[in-house]
Coordinates of C-alpha atoms in Angstrom, one line a residue:
M1 CA -13.1 25.8 39.9
F2 CA -12.5 28.1 36.9
R3 CA -15.6 27.2 35.0
D4 CA -17.4 30.4 35.8
F5 CA -14.8 32.2 33.7
T6 CA -15.2 30.1 30.6
L7 CA -17.0 31.3 27.6
D8 CA -20.1 29.9 26.0
G9 CA -19.2 27.6 23.1
R10 CA -19.9 24.0 24.1
A11 CA -20.9 22.9 20.6
A12 CA -17.7 24.2 19.2
S13 CA -15.8 22.6 22.1
R14 CA -17.3 19.2 21.3
T15 CA -16.3 19.6 17.7
E16 CA -12.7 20.5 18.6
S17 CA -12.3 17.7 21.1
V18 CA -12.8 15.1 18.4
Y19 CA -9.5 16.2 16.8
V20 CA -7.4 16.9 19.9
W21 CA -6.3 13.3 20.7
P22 CA -5.5 12.2 17.1
A23 CA -3.6 15.5 16.5
A24 CA -1.8 15.1 19.8
L25 CA -0.8 11.5 18.8
L26 CA 0.4 12.7 15.4
I27 CA 2.5 15.4 17.1
L28 CA 4.0 13.0 19.6
V29 CA 4.9 10.4 17.0
A30 CA 6.5 13.0 14.8
A31 CA 8.5 14.3 17.7
S32 CA 9.6 10.8 18.7
V33 CA 10.8 9.8 15.2
P34 CA 14.1 11.7 15.3
V35 CA 14.9 10.1 18.7
W36 CA 14.3 6.6 17.5
M37 CA 16.0 7.0 14.1
F38 CA 19.4 6.7 15.7
E39 CA 20.9 4.5 18.4
I40 CA 22.4 7.6 20.1
P41 CA 20.5 10.8 19.1
A42 CA 23.1 13.5 19.3
L43 CA 21.0 15.9 21.4
G44 CA 23.7 17.7 23.5
D45 CA 23.9 16.4 27.0
Y46 CA 22.0 13.3 26.0
V47 CA 25.2 11.7 24.8
N48 CA 26.7 12.3 28.3
H49 CA 23.5 11.1 30.0
V50 CA 23.4 7.8 28.2
T51 CA 27.0 6.9 29.2
R52 CA 26.1 7.7 32.9
M53 CA 23.1 5.5 32.6
Y54 CA 25.3 2.7 31.4
A55 CA 27.7 3.1 34.3
L56 CA 24.9 3.2 36.9
A57 CA 23.4 0.0 35.4
H58 CA 26.6 -2.0 34.8
L59 CA 29.4 -0.6 37.0
D60 CA 29.3 -3.8 39.1
Q61 CA 29.8 -5.9 36.0
D62 CA 32.6 -3.8 34.4
P63 CA 35.8 -4.1 36.5
A64 CA 37.8 -1.9 34.2
L65 CA 35.3 0.9 34.6
A66 CA 34.9 0.3 38.3
Q67 CA 38.6 1.1 38.9
F68 CA 37.7 4.7 38.1
Y69 CA 34.1 5.3 39.1
M70 CA 31.8 4.6 42.0
V71 CA 28.2 5.4 42.9
R72 CA 27.3 7.4 45.9
W73 CA 23.6 8.1 46.3
A74 CA 22.6 11.4 47.8
I75 CA 19.7 13.9 47.9
I76 CA 20.2 15.7 44.7
P77 CA 17.5 17.7 42.9
N78 CA 18.2 16.3 39.5
L79 CA 17.9 12.5 39.8
V80 CA 14.9 11.3 37.9
M81 CA 16.8 9.9 35.0
D82 CA 19.3 8.2 37.3
I83 CA 16.5 6.5 39.2
V84 CA 14.3 5.5 36.3
V85 CA 16.6 4.5 33.5
P86 CA 19.3 2.2 34.9
P87 CA 16.8 -0.5 36.2
L88 CA 15.0 -0.4 32.9
A89 CA 18.4 -0.5 31.1
K90 CA 19.1 -3.9 32.7
L91 CA 16.0 -5.3 31.1
I92 CA 15.9 -3.7 27.6
G93 CA 19.3 -2.1 27.1
V94 CA 20.6 1.3 27.9
H95 CA 20.0 2.9 24.5
T96 CA 16.3 1.8 24.4
A97 CA 15.7 2.8 28.0
S98 CA 17.3 6.2 27.5
R99 CA 15.3 6.9 24.4
L100 CA 12.1 5.8 26.2
F101 CA 12.8 8.4 28.8
V102 CA 13.1 11.1 26.2
T103 CA 9.8 10.0 24.6
A104 CA 8.2 10.0 28.0
S105 CA 9.4 13.6 28.5
Y106 CA 7.5 14.6 25.3
L107 CA 4.5 12.6 26.4
V108 CA 4.1 14.2 29.8
L109 CA 4.6 17.7 28.3
V110 CA 1.9 17.3 25.7
T111 CA -0.6 15.4 28.0
G112 CA 0.3 17.7 30.9
S113 CA -0.6 20.8 28.8
I114 CA -4.0 19.2 27.8
A115 CA -4.7 18.1 31.4
L116 CA -4.0 21.7 32.7
Y117 CA -6.2 23.2 30.1
R118 CA -9.0 20.7 31.0
A119 CA -8.6 21.6 34.7
V120 CA -8.8 25.3 34.0
W121 CA -11.5 25.5 31.4
G122 CA -13.5 22.3 32.1
R123 CA -13.2 21.0 28.6
V124 CA -10.7 19.7 26.0
E125 CA -10.0 22.0 23.0
L126 CA -7.4 22.6 20.4
G127 CA -5.4 25.3 22.2
P128 CA -3.0 23.1 24.2
L129 CA -1.9 21.3 21.0
A130 CA 0.5 24.2 20.6
A131 CA 2.7 22.3 23.1
G132 CA 4.0 20.6 20.0
L133 CA 5.7 23.8 19.0
F134 CA 7.9 23.6 22.0
L135 CA 9.1 20.0 22.0
Y136 CA 12.2 20.8 20.0
T137 CA 13.8 24.0 21.4
L138 CA 17.2 24.9 22.6
S139 CA 16.4 23.0 25.8
T140 CA 16.0 19.9 23.8
Y141 CA 19.0 20.4 21.6
M142 CA 21.1 20.9 24.7
G143 CA 19.7 17.7 26.2
L144 CA 18.1 19.1 29.3
F145 CA 15.7 16.2 29.7
N146 CA 15.5 16.0 33.5
Y147 CA 14.2 19.5 33.4
L148 CA 11.8 18.8 30.5
F149 CA 10.5 15.7 32.2
G150 CA 10.1 17.6 35.5
L151 CA 8.3 20.4 33.6
G152 CA 5.8 17.9 32.3
L153 CA 5.2 16.6 35.8
A154 CA 4.7 20.1 37.1
L155 CA 1.9 20.7 34.5
W156 CA 0.2 17.6 35.8
G157 CA 0.7 18.7 39.4
I158 CA -0.8 22.2 38.7
A159 CA -3.8 20.5 37.0
G160 CA -4.2 18.2 40.0
W161 CA -4.1 21.1 42.4
I162 CA -6.9 22.9 40.5
V163 CA -9.0 19.8 40.1
M164 CA -8.7 19.2 43.9
R165 CA -9.5 22.8 44.8
E166 CA -12.8 21.9 46.4
R167 CA -11.3 19.0 48.4
A168 CA -10.4 19.3 52.1
P169 CA -7.2 21.4 52.7
W170 CA -5.4 18.5 54.2
Q171 CA -6.1 16.3 51.1
R172 CA -4.8 19.0 48.8
G173 CA -1.7 19.6 51.0
L174 CA -0.9 15.9 51.1
A175 CA -1.2 15.5 47.4
S176 CA 0.9 18.6 46.8
L177 CA 3.6 17.3 49.1
G178 CA 3.8 14.2 46.9
V179 CA 4.2 16.5 43.8
V180 CA 6.8 18.6 45.6
L181 CA 8.9 15.6 46.4
L182 CA 8.6 14.2 42.9
L183 CA 9.6 17.5 41.3
F184 CA 12.5 17.9 43.7
I185 CA 14.1 14.7 42.5
S186 CA 13.2 15.6 38.9
H187 CA 14.6 19.1 38.7
L188 CA 14.6 22.1 41.1
F189 CA 13.7 24.6 38.4
A190 CA 10.5 22.6 37.5
L191 CA 9.6 22.7 41.2
G192 CA 10.1 26.5 41.2
L193 CA 7.7 26.9 38.3
Y194 CA 5.1 24.7 40.1
G195 CA 5.3 26.8 43.2
L196 CA 5.1 30.1 41.2
T197 CA 1.9 29.0 39.4
L198 CA 0.3 27.8 42.6
L199 CA 1.1 31.1 44.2
A200 CA -0.6 33.0 41.3
F201 CA -3.6 30.7 41.5
E202 CA -4.0 31.0 45.3
G203 CA -3.4 34.7 45.3
W204 CA -6.0 35.3 42.6
R205 CA -8.6 33.1 44.3
L206 CA -8.0 34.7 47.7
W207 CA -8.5 38.2 46.2
R208 CA -11.6 37.1 44.1
S209 CA -13.3 35.5 47.0
G210 CA -12.5 38.3 49.5
G211 CA -10.8 35.8 51.8
W212 CA -8.1 38.3 52.4
R213 CA -10.6 40.2 54.6
E214 CA -11.0 37.1 56.8
P215 CA -7.6 35.7 57.5
R216 CA -8.9 33.0 59.8
R217 CA -11.1 31.6 57.0
A218 CA -8.2 31.7 54.5
L219 CA -5.7 30.1 56.9
P220 CA -6.4 26.4 56.0
D221 CA -6.0 27.1 52.3
A222 CA -2.8 29.0 53.0
L223 CA -1.4 26.1 55.0
A224 CA -2.4 23.6 52.3
F225 CA -0.5 25.6 49.8
G226 CA 2.6 26.6 51.8
L227 CA 3.3 23.7 54.1
P228 CA 4.4 21.2 51.4
F229 CA 7.1 23.6 50.2
L230 CA 8.6 23.8 53.7
I231 CA 10.3 20.4 53.1
V232 CA 12.4 21.9 50.3
P233 CA 14.9 24.0 52.4
P234 CA 15.8 21.0 54.7
L235 CA 16.3 18.8 51.7
L236 CA 18.5 21.3 50.1
L237 CA 20.5 21.7 53.3
M238 CA 21.0 17.9 53.4
S239 CA 21.9 17.8 49.7
P240 CA 25.5 18.1 48.5
S241 CA 24.1 20.5 45.9
S242 CA 23.9 23.1 48.6
G243 CA 27.7 23.5 48.2
F244 CA 27.0 25.2 44.9
A245 CA 24.7 27.9 46.5
D246 CA 27.4 30.5 45.9
A247 CA 27.9 29.5 42.3
V248 CA 25.9 32.3 40.9
L249 CA 26.5 34.5 37.8
W250 CA 24.0 37.2 36.6
V251 CA 24.5 38.6 33.1
G252 CA 21.9 41.0 31.8
T253 CA 22.7 40.5 28.1
A254 CA 22.0 36.8 28.5
K255 CA 18.3 37.6 28.7
L256 CA 18.4 38.1 24.9
M257 CA 18.7 34.3 24.6
G258 CA 15.1 33.9 25.8
F259 CA 13.8 33.9 22.3
D260 CA 16.3 31.4 21.2
F261 CA 15.5 29.0 24.0
L262 CA 11.8 29.4 23.2
F263 CA 11.8 29.1 19.4
G264 CA 15.3 28.3 18.2
G265 CA 15.9 25.4 15.9
Y266 CA 18.8 23.7 14.2
A267 CA 17.9 25.9 11.2
D268 CA 17.5 29.6 12.1
T269 CA 14.7 29.9 9.5
V270 CA 12.6 27.4 11.5
G271 CA 13.0 29.4 14.6
Y272 CA 12.1 32.7 12.9
V273 CA 9.1 31.1 11.1
T274 CA 7.8 29.7 14.4
G275 CA 8.3 32.9 16.4
I276 CA 6.7 35.1 13.7
A277 CA 3.7 32.7 13.4
V278 CA 3.1 32.6 17.2
G279 CA 3.5 36.4 17.4
L280 CA 1.1 37.0 14.6
G281 CA -1.4 34.5 16.0
I282 CA -1.3 36.1 19.5
A283 CA -1.7 39.6 18.0
W284 CA -4.7 38.5 15.9
G285 CA -6.3 36.7 18.8
L286 CA -6.0 39.7 21.1
W287 CA -7.2 42.1 18.4
S288 CA -10.2 40.0 17.4
G289 CA -11.1 38.9 20.9
A290 CA -10.7 35.3 20.0
L291 CA -7.8 34.8 22.5
R292 CA -8.8 35.0 26.2
I293 CA -6.4 34.6 29.0
H294 CA -7.4 33.6 32.5
P295 CA -6.3 36.1 35.2
V296 CA -4.2 33.3 36.8
G297 CA -2.4 32.9 33.5
A298 CA -1.7 36.7 33.3
I299 CA -0.4 36.7 36.9
T300 CA 1.8 33.7 36.2
I301 CA 3.3 35.3 33.1
A302 CA 3.9 38.6 34.8
L303 CA 5.6 36.9 37.8
G304 CA 7.5 34.7 35.4
L305 CA 8.9 37.7 33.6
V306 CA 9.9 39.3 36.8
V307 CA 11.7 36.2 37.9
Y308 CA 13.3 35.8 34.5
A309 CA 14.7 39.3 34.7
A310 CA 16.1 38.7 38.2
M311 CA 17.3 35.1 37.7
P312 CA 21.0 34.6 37.2
L313 CA 22.6 32.9 34.2
V314 CA 24.2 30.4 36.6
L315 CA 22.3 29.1 39.6
F316 CA 23.5 26.3 41.9
G317 CA 26.2 25.7 39.4
S318 CA 23.8 25.1 36.5
W319 CA 24.4 27.2 33.4
F320 CA 21.5 28.9 31.5
A321 CA 19.3 28.8 34.6
D322 CA 17.3 31.8 33.5
S323 CA 17.1 30.8 29.8
R324 CA 15.2 27.7 30.8
L325 CA 12.3 29.6 32.3
P326 CA 10.6 31.0 29.1
I327 CA 9.9 27.4 27.9
G328 CA 8.3 26.6 31.2
I329 CA 6.2 29.7 31.3
A330 CA 5.1 28.9 27.7
F331 CA 3.9 25.4 28.6
V332 CA 2.0 26.8 31.7
A333 CA 0.5 29.6 29.7
L334 CA -1.0 27.1 27.2
G335 CA -3.2 25.9 30.0
F336 CA -4.5 29.3 30.9
V337 CA -5.3 30.8 27.4
R338 CA -8.4 29.9 25.4
W339 CA -9.0 30.4 21.7
E340 CA -12.7 31.1 20.9
L341 CA -12.7 29.5 17.5
V342 CA -16.3 30.0 16.6
T343 CA -16.3 28.8 13.0
S344 CA -15.1 25.6 11.4
A345 CA -12.8 27.5 9.2
M346 CA -11.0 29.1 12.2
R347 CA -10.7 25.7 13.8
V348 CA -9.3 24.1 10.7
A349 CA -6.8 27.0 10.2
F350 CA -5.6 26.8 13.8
L351 CA -5.2 23.1 13.8
S352 CA -3.4 23.1 10.4
V353 CA -0.9 25.8 11.5
V354 CA -0.2 24.2 14.8
V355 CA 0.3 20.7 13.4
A356 CA 2.3 21.9 10.4
L357 CA 4.7 23.9 12.5
S358 CA 5.0 21.0 15.0
L359 CA 5.9 18.7 12.1
L360 CA 8.3 21.3 10.7
R361 CA 10.2 21.5 14.0
S362 CA 10.4 17.7 14.3
A363 CA 11.6 17.5 10.7
D364 CA 14.2 20.1 11.4
A365 CA 15.4 18.1 14.4
G366 CA 15.5 14.9 12.3
V367 CA 17.5 16.5 9.5
G368 CA 20.0 18.0 12.0
L369 CA 20.5 14.6 13.8
A370 CA 20.8 12.8 10.5
K371 CA 23.6 15.1 9.5
V372 CA 25.5 14.6 12.7
D373 CA 24.9 10.9 13.2
P374 CA 27.6 9.8 10.6
L375 CA 30.1 12.2 12.3
L376 CA 29.3 10.8 15.7
E377 CA 29.6 7.3 14.3
E378 CA 33.2 8.2 13.1
V379 CA 34.1 9.1 16.7
R380 CA 32.5 5.8 17.9
Q381 CA 34.6 3.9 15.4
S382 CA 37.8 5.7 16.6
L383 CA 37.0 4.4 20.1
Q384 CA 38.2 1.0 19.0
R385 CA 41.7 2.4 18.8
I386 CA 41.6 3.1 22.6
E387 CA 42.7 0.4 25.0
P388 CA 40.1 -0.6 27.5
G389 CA 40.6 0.9 30.9
S390 CA 42.4 4.0 29.6
T391 CA 42.1 7.7 30.6
V392 CA 40.9 10.0 27.8
L393 CA 41.3 13.8 27.7
A394 CA 38.8 15.7 25.5
T395 CA 39.9 19.1 24.0
Y396 CA 38.8 21.3 21.1
A397 CA 40.8 23.0 18.4
D398 CA 42.0 26.5 19.1
E399 CA 40.3 28.3 16.2
T400 CA 36.7 27.0 16.6
L401 CA 35.3 28.6 19.7
H402 CA 32.4 30.9 19.0
K403 CA 33.2 34.4 20.2
S404 CA 30.0 34.9 22.2
I405 CA 30.2 33.6 25.8
F406 CA 26.5 33.1 25.7
R407 CA 26.8 30.5 23.0
A408 CA 29.8 28.9 24.6
T409 CA 28.3 25.4 24.0
Q410 CA 28.7 26.1 20.3
F411 CA 32.2 25.4 18.9
T412 CA 31.2 26.1 15.3
D413 CA 28.4 28.1 13.7
D414 CA 26.6 24.9 12.9
R415 CA 24.4 24.3 15.9
A416 CA 23.6 20.6 15.2
L417 CA 27.3 19.8 14.8
S418 CA 28.3 21.7 17.9
F419 CA 25.7 20.2 20.2
G420 CA 26.1 16.7 18.6
L421 CA 29.8 16.3 18.9
H422 CA 30.5 18.2 22.1
H423 CA 30.1 15.2 24.4
A424 CA 31.2 12.5 21.9
P425 CA 34.5 11.5 23.6
V426 CA 32.5 10.6 26.7
L427 CA 31.3 7.5 24.8
A428 CA 34.7 6.0 25.7
L429 CA 33.4 5.6 29.2
M430 CA 30.7 3.2 28.0
E431 CA 32.4 1.6 25.0
R432 CA 36.0 1.3 26.3
S433 CA 35.5 1.4 30.1
S434 CA 37.6 4.6 30.2
L435 CA 37.9 7.6 32.4
V436 CA 36.8 10.8 30.6
P437 CA 36.9 14.0 32.7
I438 CA 34.0 15.7 30.9
A439 CA 31.6 12.9 31.9
F440 CA 28.8 14.0 34.3
T441 CA 30.5 12.9 37.5
H442 CA 30.6 16.2 39.4
P443 CA 30.3 15.9 43.2
G444 CA 27.1 17.5 44.5
K445 CA 25.5 17.2 41.1
Q446 CA 25.6 13.5 40.2
V447 CA 25.6 10.2 42.0
L448 CA 28.2 8.7 39.7
L449 CA 31.6 9.9 40.9
L450 CA 35.3 9.4 40.3
K451 CA 37.1 7.4 43.0
P452 CA 39.4 9.3 45.3
D453 CA 42.5 8.4 43.4
Y454 CA 41.1 10.1 40.3
A455 CA 38.9 12.8 41.8
D456 CA 41.3 15.5 40.8
L457 CA 40.6 14.6 37.1
D458 CA 37.0 15.7 37.3
G459 CA 36.2 18.3 34.7
D460 CA 34.0 20.5 36.9
F461 CA 31.1 22.1 34.9
T462 CA 32.1 19.7 32.1
Y463 CA 34.9 22.1 31.1
M464 CA 36.7 21.0 28.0
P465 CA 40.0 22.9 27.4
R466 CA 41.4 24.2 24.2
I467 CA 44.2 22.1 22.8
G468 CA 46.4 25.3 23.1
Y469 CA 45.9 25.3 26.9
V470 CA 46.9 21.6 27.0
A471 CA 50.0 22.4 25.0
D472 CA 50.9 25.2 27.4
A473 CA 50.7 22.8 30.3
V474 CA 53.9 21.2 29.1
R475 CA 55.6 24.1 27.4
Q476 CA 54.8 26.8 30.0
P477 CA 54.1 24.7 33.1
G478 CA 53.4 27.7 35.4
L479 CA 51.0 29.5 33.1
R480 CA 47.8 27.7 34.1
D481 CA 48.1 25.8 37.3
N482 CA 45.6 23.7 39.2
H483 CA 43.6 22.4 36.2
Y484 CA 42.7 18.7 35.8
W485 CA 44.8 18.5 32.6
A486 CA 47.9 20.2 34.1
D487 CA 49.9 16.9 34.3
W488 CA 48.2 15.3 31.2
P489 CA 51.3 13.5 29.7
R490 CA 51.4 11.4 32.9
R491 CA 47.7 11.1 33.7
F492 CA 46.1 10.5 30.3
G493 CA 46.6 7.8 27.7
Y494 CA 44.7 9.5 24.8
V495 CA 43.7 13.0 23.7
Y496 CA 40.8 13.9 21.5
V497 CA 40.8 17.2 19.6
L498 CA 37.3 18.0 18.5
F499 CA 36.1 20.5 15.8
S500 CA 39.4 20.0 14.0
E501 CA 39.9 18.9 10.4
P502 CA 42.0 16.1 8.8
G503 CA 45.6 17.0 8.2
R504 CA 45.9 19.6 11.0
A505 CA 49.4 19.7 12.5
N506 CA 50.1 17.7 15.6
P507 CA 49.7 20.3 18.4
V508 CA 52.3 18.6 20.7
P509 CA 54.4 16.2 18.6
E510 CA 56.8 15.5 21.5
H511 CA 54.0 13.9 23.5
L512 CA 51.3 12.9 21.0
T513 CA 51.0 10.4 18.2
L514 CA 48.1 10.6 15.8
V515 CA 46.2 7.3 15.7
Q516 CA 43.0 8.3 13.8
E517 CA 41.2 11.3 12.5
G518 CA 37.7 12.1 11.1
R519 CA 36.0 15.0 9.5
Y520 CA 35.8 16.9 12.7
F521 CA 38.2 15.3 15.2
Q522 CA 41.7 13.9 15.7
L523 CA 42.5 11.2 18.2
Y524 CA 46.1 11.1 19.6
K525 CA 47.8 8.6 21.8
V526 CA 50.1 10.0 24.5
K527 CA 53.6 8.8 24.1

């Protein structure tokens, strides 16, 4: 175990532990409030996820929707929400079940951080409460909840490996195999972080014990660590996701987004305040000696930075693959750093700052969602103008795309608005039994797929075209061939133009008739 590395401070530890669980509960409740304030919290991909959950739960009861979609189960390393939520949705409703999943993601992240800290240091203290600072980051605003849920499970898995370190190698290997399988179906990137941390742990322990001098003695431990991961390559080969193995894009300047993914909020000020506070706290802790980091933590952070530098922006067809890593490293690091808060004043100050910043970040999320929810509701109301069983093309206005490719998910400079409305047209799938190309139905990535007659309408990578491109498809037919919207006047019944404004001119009057508009969208019917 790690306890021989811990510092003397048991009395202080007992004092701190009294406050840990009430503070953790407060942080979790505050983080959950924005999710439960709205029927559909406009957290990026979440809007798209909830429609897919509806289809998986009710496709057999919705003939209009079933003409477009089908379910084909496969080994895909991104399935945890698809497995857990639909059965629950049949009992308590899709919106409640989906929000419960988000809440569960927060729960496993916070408790996993505490469990890892307890496994490393042999006690419960205030340090891992800093997990509350990272519940609302760009990963959350983009709706990457399979990854966040998997990350929480990885923290629990790492803690379990450390706790079982003195058990027989076969017991540890068997337990780790279960964790590997669970993480594989949750998210491949969470599995990678689990393996990276275990590698750091086993490498440090081997060096410290001198086992590297006696390979025969170290062999059982090496097998217990390595064998469970051997199941991953065969699973990937059997997975349709392997077809995206060559979908890789490395962009060096994208590494600059690491800070944003770690601290960014809806309001830039909140991100800067959090980042500066964390930076100053770490600097003071290192200068004063109050902050101690376990060697395994240092090794994990170092390896993580190397992987972050080498990791591509797009991996297995998933965008922002590298940008997701800093938040994972941060959660793992919380388990391997220890604050020696020797006075009550230091403990009160640490607890106050952490809780205050956590509440600030939750409040920032709540304000952003509250601003977008009425706009999302306008889109939901416009859905009533769509005939059930229609096909709906989603586009965005020509003048709104942010110039930076690395913020391509932002169609305006208002982050809450951009993330909140990006997937709004997909709600037609759930509320009007319609086909919407930007729904998450991409072969090899999801189990909900378009039927063969409509497979060519899949918006791969959830690509939503500019309305100018859609107009070009009929005015300059040879300009952009082979896109799913190429023959849109014949294949689609309705067209949404997002991030537009009321009164904007009809982009293709010879084919479109305006039926409704809101503050940030226009809905047209195809003539």
